[in-house]
Coordinates of C-alpha atoms in Angstrom, one line a residue:
M1 CA 88.5 126.9 134.4
S2 CA 86.5 130.1 134.2
K3 CA 82.9 130.2 135.6
L4 CA 81.6 130.9 132.1
E5 CA 83.1 127.7 130.6
V6 CA 80.8 124.6 130.6
F7 CA 82.0 121.1 129.9
S8 CA 80.0 119.6 127.0
G9 CA 80.2 116.7 124.6
I10 CA 82.6 114.0 125.8
L11 CA 83.2 116.1 128.9
S12 CA 79.5 116.5 129.8
S13 CA 78.3 115.2 133.2
N14 CA 74.7 114.8 131.9
A15 CA 73.9 111.1 131.3
S16 CA 71.4 112.0 128.6
L17 CA 74.0 114.0 126.6
N18 CA 77.1 111.8 127.3
P19 CA 75.8 108.3 128.2
D20 CA 79.1 106.5 128.4
F21 CA 81.4 109.0 130.1
Y22 CA 79.1 111.3 132.1
N23 CA 80.2 110.0 135.5
W24 CA 83.9 110.0 134.9
N25 CA 86.4 112.3 136.6
R26 CA 87.4 114.9 134.0
V27 CA 90.5 117.0 133.8
K28 CA 91.1 119.6 131.1
L29 CA 94.6 120.7 130.4
R30 CA 94.9 124.3 129.2
Y31 CA 96.9 124.4 126.0
C32 CA 99.7 127.0 126.4
D33 CA 103.0 126.0 124.8
G34 CA 102.4 126.0 121.0
A35 CA 103.7 122.5 120.4
S36 CA 101.3 120.1 121.8
F37 CA 103.1 119.8 125.2
S38 CA 106.3 118.5 123.5
G39 CA 108.9 121.2 123.5
D40 CA 111.8 121.6 125.9
S41 CA 114.3 124.2 124.9
K42 CA 115.7 127.8 125.4
F43 CA 115.9 130.3 122.6
D44 CA 118.4 133.1 123.0
N45 CA 119.4 135.3 120.0
G46 CA 121.0 138.0 122.1
T47 CA 117.9 140.1 122.1
S48 CA 115.0 137.8 123.0
L49 CA 115.1 134.9 125.6
L50 CA 112.3 132.4 125.3
Y51 CA 111.7 129.2 127.2
F52 CA 109.7 126.4 125.6
R53 CA 108.6 124.0 128.3
G54 CA 105.6 122.1 127.0
Q55 CA 107.0 118.6 127.8
R56 CA 107.8 119.7 131.4
I57 CA 104.3 121.2 131.8
W58 CA 102.8 117.9 130.6
E59 CA 104.9 115.8 133.1
A60 CA 104.3 118.2 136.0
I61 CA 100.5 118.1 135.5
I62 CA 100.4 114.3 135.3
H63 CA 102.6 113.9 138.3
D64 CA 100.4 116.4 140.2
L65 CA 97.3 114.3 139.3
L66 CA 98.7 110.9 140.2
P67 CA 98.4 111.3 144.0
K68 CA 95.0 112.9 143.6
G69 CA 93.5 109.7 142.2
L70 CA 94.9 109.2 138.8
S71 CA 97.3 106.5 140.1
R72 CA 94.3 104.5 141.2
A73 CA 92.4 104.8 138.0
R74 CA 90.7 101.7 136.6
K75 CA 89.8 103.3 133.3
A76 CA 91.3 106.3 131.6
L77 CA 90.9 108.0 128.2
L78 CA 93.4 110.6 127.1
S79 CA 91.6 112.8 124.5
G80 CA 92.2 116.1 122.8
C81 CA 91.1 118.3 120.0
S82 CA 93.2 119.9 117.3
A83 CA 96.6 120.6 118.8
G84 CA 95.3 118.7 121.8
G85 CA 94.5 115.8 119.5
L86 CA 98.1 115.9 118.2
A87 CA 99.3 115.8 121.8
T88 CA 97.5 112.5 122.3
F89 CA 99.6 111.0 119.5
L90 CA 102.7 112.3 121.1
H91 CA 101.9 111.3 124.7
C92 CA 99.6 108.3 124.5
D93 CA 102.1 105.6 125.4
N94 CA 103.8 107.7 128.0
F95 CA 100.5 108.4 129.7
T96 CA 99.7 104.6 129.7
K97 CA 103.0 103.8 131.4
M98 CA 102.2 106.2 134.2
L99 CA 99.0 104.5 135.2
P100 CA 98.4 101.1 136.9
S101 CA 99.3 98.1 134.6
N102 CA 95.8 96.7 135.2
A103 CA 94.0 99.9 134.1
S104 CA 92.1 100.1 130.9
V105 CA 93.9 103.0 129.2
K106 CA 93.1 104.3 125.7
C107 CA 93.6 107.4 123.7
L108 CA 91.5 109.5 121.3
S109 CA 92.5 112.2 118.9
D110 CA 89.8 114.6 117.6
A111 CA 90.9 116.6 114.6
G112 CA 94.5 115.9 115.4
F113 CA 95.5 113.8 112.4
F114 CA 97.4 116.5 110.6
L115 CA 98.6 115.2 107.2
D116 CA 102.0 115.7 105.7
E117 CA 100.4 117.1 102.6
R118 CA 101.4 119.3 99.6
D119 CA 99.4 122.5 99.2
I120 CA 97.8 123.6 96.0
S121 CA 101.1 125.2 94.9
L122 CA 102.8 121.8 95.4
N123 CA 104.8 123.0 98.4
Y124 CA 105.0 121.2 101.8
S125 CA 103.8 124.2 103.8
M126 CA 102.8 122.3 106.9
R127 CA 106.0 120.2 106.8
S128 CA 108.1 123.3 106.6
F129 CA 106.2 124.8 109.6
Y130 CA 106.6 121.6 111.6
H131 CA 110.3 121.3 110.8
D132 CA 110.9 124.9 112.1
L133 CA 108.7 124.2 115.2
V134 CA 110.5 121.0 116.1
A135 CA 113.9 122.7 115.7
L136 CA 112.9 125.8 117.7
Q137 CA 111.3 124.0 120.6
G138 CA 113.7 121.1 120.8
I139 CA 110.9 118.6 120.2
E140 CA 112.9 115.8 118.4
Q141 CA 114.3 114.5 121.7
N142 CA 110.7 113.9 123.0
L143 CA 109.4 112.2 119.9
N144 CA 108.9 108.4 119.8
P145 CA 112.4 106.9 119.5
N146 CA 111.2 103.9 117.6
C147 CA 109.8 106.4 115.0
T148 CA 112.8 108.7 114.9
R149 CA 115.2 105.7 114.4
S150 CA 113.2 104.3 111.5
I151 CA 112.8 107.4 109.3
S152 CA 115.4 109.4 107.4
N153 CA 113.9 112.7 108.6
P154 CA 113.2 112.2 112.3
K155 CA 111.3 115.5 112.6
L156 CA 108.5 114.0 110.5
C157 CA 107.6 111.9 113.5
F158 CA 105.8 115.0 114.8
F159 CA 103.2 114.1 112.1
P160 CA 100.6 111.6 113.4
Q161 CA 100.7 109.5 110.2
Y162 CA 104.3 108.6 110.9
A163 CA 104.0 108.3 114.7
L164 CA 100.9 106.2 114.7
N165 CA 102.7 103.0 113.6
Y166 CA 104.6 103.0 116.9
I167 CA 101.8 103.7 119.4
S168 CA 101.0 100.5 121.3
T169 CA 98.0 101.8 123.4
P170 CA 94.5 101.3 121.9
Y171 CA 93.7 104.3 119.8
F172 CA 90.6 106.1 118.3
I173 CA 90.9 108.6 115.5
L174 CA 88.0 111.0 115.1
N175 CA 88.5 113.3 112.1
S176 CA 86.8 115.0 109.2
A177 CA 88.2 114.0 105.8
Y178 CA 87.7 117.6 104.9
D179 CA 89.1 119.0 108.2
V180 CA 88.8 122.8 107.8
F181 CA 92.0 123.6 109.6
Q182 CA 93.9 121.5 107.1
F183 CA 91.9 122.8 104.2
H184 CA 92.6 126.4 105.2
H185 CA 96.2 126.1 106.4
S186 CA 97.8 123.0 104.8
L187 CA 96.0 122.5 101.5
V188 CA 95.2 126.1 100.7
P189 CA 97.3 128.4 102.9
P190 CA 97.2 132.1 102.2
S191 CA 100.7 131.9 100.7
A192 CA 99.4 129.5 98.0
D193 CA 96.3 131.6 97.2
L194 CA 97.6 135.2 97.0
H195 CA 94.7 136.3 94.8
G196 CA 92.0 134.8 97.0
H197 CA 90.5 132.4 94.5
W198 CA 89.5 130.0 97.3
N199 CA 88.0 132.6 99.7
R200 CA 84.4 131.8 98.9
C201 CA 85.0 128.1 98.9
K202 CA 86.6 128.3 102.3
L203 CA 83.6 130.1 103.7
D204 CA 81.0 127.8 102.2
P205 CA 81.6 124.4 100.6
A206 CA 78.5 124.9 98.4
A207 CA 80.4 127.8 96.7
C208 CA 83.3 125.6 95.7
S209 CA 83.8 125.1 91.9
A210 CA 84.0 121.6 90.4
Y211 CA 87.8 121.9 90.3
Q212 CA 88.0 123.0 93.9
I213 CA 85.8 120.0 95.0
S214 CA 88.1 117.7 93.1
V215 CA 91.1 119.1 95.0
L216 CA 89.2 118.6 98.3
Q217 CA 88.4 115.0 97.3
G218 CA 92.2 114.6 96.8
L219 CA 92.6 115.7 100.5
R220 CA 90.1 113.0 101.5
R221 CA 91.8 110.4 99.4
D222 CA 95.3 111.2 100.9
M223 CA 93.8 110.9 104.4
L224 CA 92.3 107.5 103.6
V225 CA 95.6 106.3 102.2
A226 CA 97.5 107.5 105.2
L227 CA 95.0 105.7 107.6
Y228 CA 94.7 102.5 105.6
P229 CA 97.2 100.4 107.6
F230 CA 95.5 101.6 110.8
Y231 CA 92.1 100.8 109.4
K232 CA 93.1 97.4 108.0
N233 CA 95.4 95.9 110.5
S234 CA 94.0 96.4 114.0
R235 CA 90.9 95.2 115.7
R236 CA 91.5 97.0 119.0
D237 CA 91.6 100.5 117.5
G238 CA 88.7 102.7 116.3
M239 CA 87.9 105.3 113.7
F240 CA 85.2 107.8 112.8
L241 CA 86.1 109.6 109.6
N242 CA 83.2 111.7 108.4
S243 CA 82.8 114.1 105.5
C244 CA 81.7 117.2 107.3
F245 CA 83.6 120.5 106.9
A246 CA 84.4 120.7 110.6
H247 CA 87.3 120.9 113.0
C248 CA 86.8 119.4 116.5
Q249 CA 83.6 117.4 117.1
S250 CA 83.9 115.7 120.5
E251 CA 83.6 118.6 122.8
S252 CA 80.6 120.2 121.1
Q253 CA 77.3 118.8 122.2
D254 CA 75.7 119.4 118.7
T255 CA 78.3 117.1 117.0
W256 CA 79.0 114.7 119.9
F257 CA 75.5 113.4 120.8
A258 CA 72.3 115.1 119.9
V259 CA 69.1 114.4 117.9
D260 CA 70.7 116.0 114.8
S261 CA 74.3 115.0 115.4
P262 CA 76.4 113.8 112.4
R263 CA 76.2 110.1 111.8
I264 CA 77.8 107.4 109.8
H265 CA 75.7 104.3 109.2
N266 CA 73.2 105.9 111.7
K267 CA 75.8 106.0 114.5
T268 CA 76.8 109.2 116.3
I269 CA 80.3 110.0 117.3
A270 CA 79.4 109.3 121.0
E271 CA 78.1 105.9 120.2
A272 CA 81.1 105.0 118.1
V273 CA 83.6 106.1 120.7
G274 CA 81.6 104.3 123.5
D275 CA 81.4 101.1 121.5
W276 CA 85.1 101.2 120.9
Y277 CA 86.2 102.1 124.4
F278 CA 84.0 99.5 126.1
S279 CA 84.8 96.9 123.4
R280 CA 81.1 96.5 122.5
K281 CA 81.8 96.5 118.8
I282 CA 84.6 97.0 116.4
T283 CA 84.1 100.6 115.3
K284 CA 85.8 101.8 112.2
E285 CA 83.4 104.1 110.4
I286 CA 84.3 105.8 107.1
D287 CA 81.8 108.3 105.5
C288 CA 80.9 108.6 101.9
P289 CA 82.5 111.5 100.0
Y290 CA 81.1 115.1 100.2
P291 CA 78.3 116.0 99.6
C292 CA 76.5 112.8 100.3
D293 CA 76.3 113.1 104.1
K294 CA 73.2 115.1 105.0
T295 CA 73.7 114.8 108.7
C296 CA 76.8 117.2 108.6
H297 CA 76.6 120.6 110.3
N298 CA 79.6 121.8 108.1
L299 CA 81.0 124.0 110.8
I300 CA 83.5 126.6 109.6
P301 CA 86.0 127.6 112.3
S302 CA 86.8 131.0 113.5
P303 CA 90.1 132.5 112.3
Q304 CA 91.8 132.0 115.7
V305 CA 91.8 128.1 115.4
S306 CA 95.5 127.4 115.1
L307 CA 98.3 125.1 116.1
R308 CA 100.4 128.0 117.2

């Protein structure tokens, strides 16, 4: 970690800013492989030779941490944001198996619930991207076998909505129903908006037309449908699905736990996650549709936010 980087939000060591997790040991894994630490292949077309080793990197880091104290952990929380959030879906149960059987191990995805969604031109842009990524990096061999055996297209198990059914570790999903990465890259990718009709809407939700808002409400509806079994059927899992135009909210102090942090039913993200992890309350919070939530910061991400 560089000297300029400061842990904040769920990683903060300040009790007043992170009351439930401030005194935990924290390890941040640098994202470097382009596939949420799940690839393991070699690409050779005669001109270029590329090695994709995300799965091996993940295993090497965990095995390095075990003798340094992880093997004696009594409590552990595997969390991640964006592609890191996707990584928690892919590695949650594996992480649990590496820790003591009497440890309280849980997982949290922040902005990692990427939907298998049609874009505005009715193409499955994200599905196509994931399909190519899984093939290129040899990911299918590392996906949950219970998922890949039960679905006609095993590569779809890279999507959280299909993998989630087979995760046995307690899980918390933190997401915006209008996640801006999915808005910009899955719902309205540049290839589906060649004339830039959505440019102003992408920069400012208040500039969206009534039609564009209706399309965005469809994104929210599809996310709720995909999450309904998770919401309905489990008491040990948690959820915080707000209506802010944001992407990643757990590692930013402003959105994690502050005076003006986003809230659902007057509960901050930090309070919801803490209540869930320590089993104080069943925590499954779903926000009202945009634009009713006045606590949102409506953060618009910089262009470099990407799965790649």
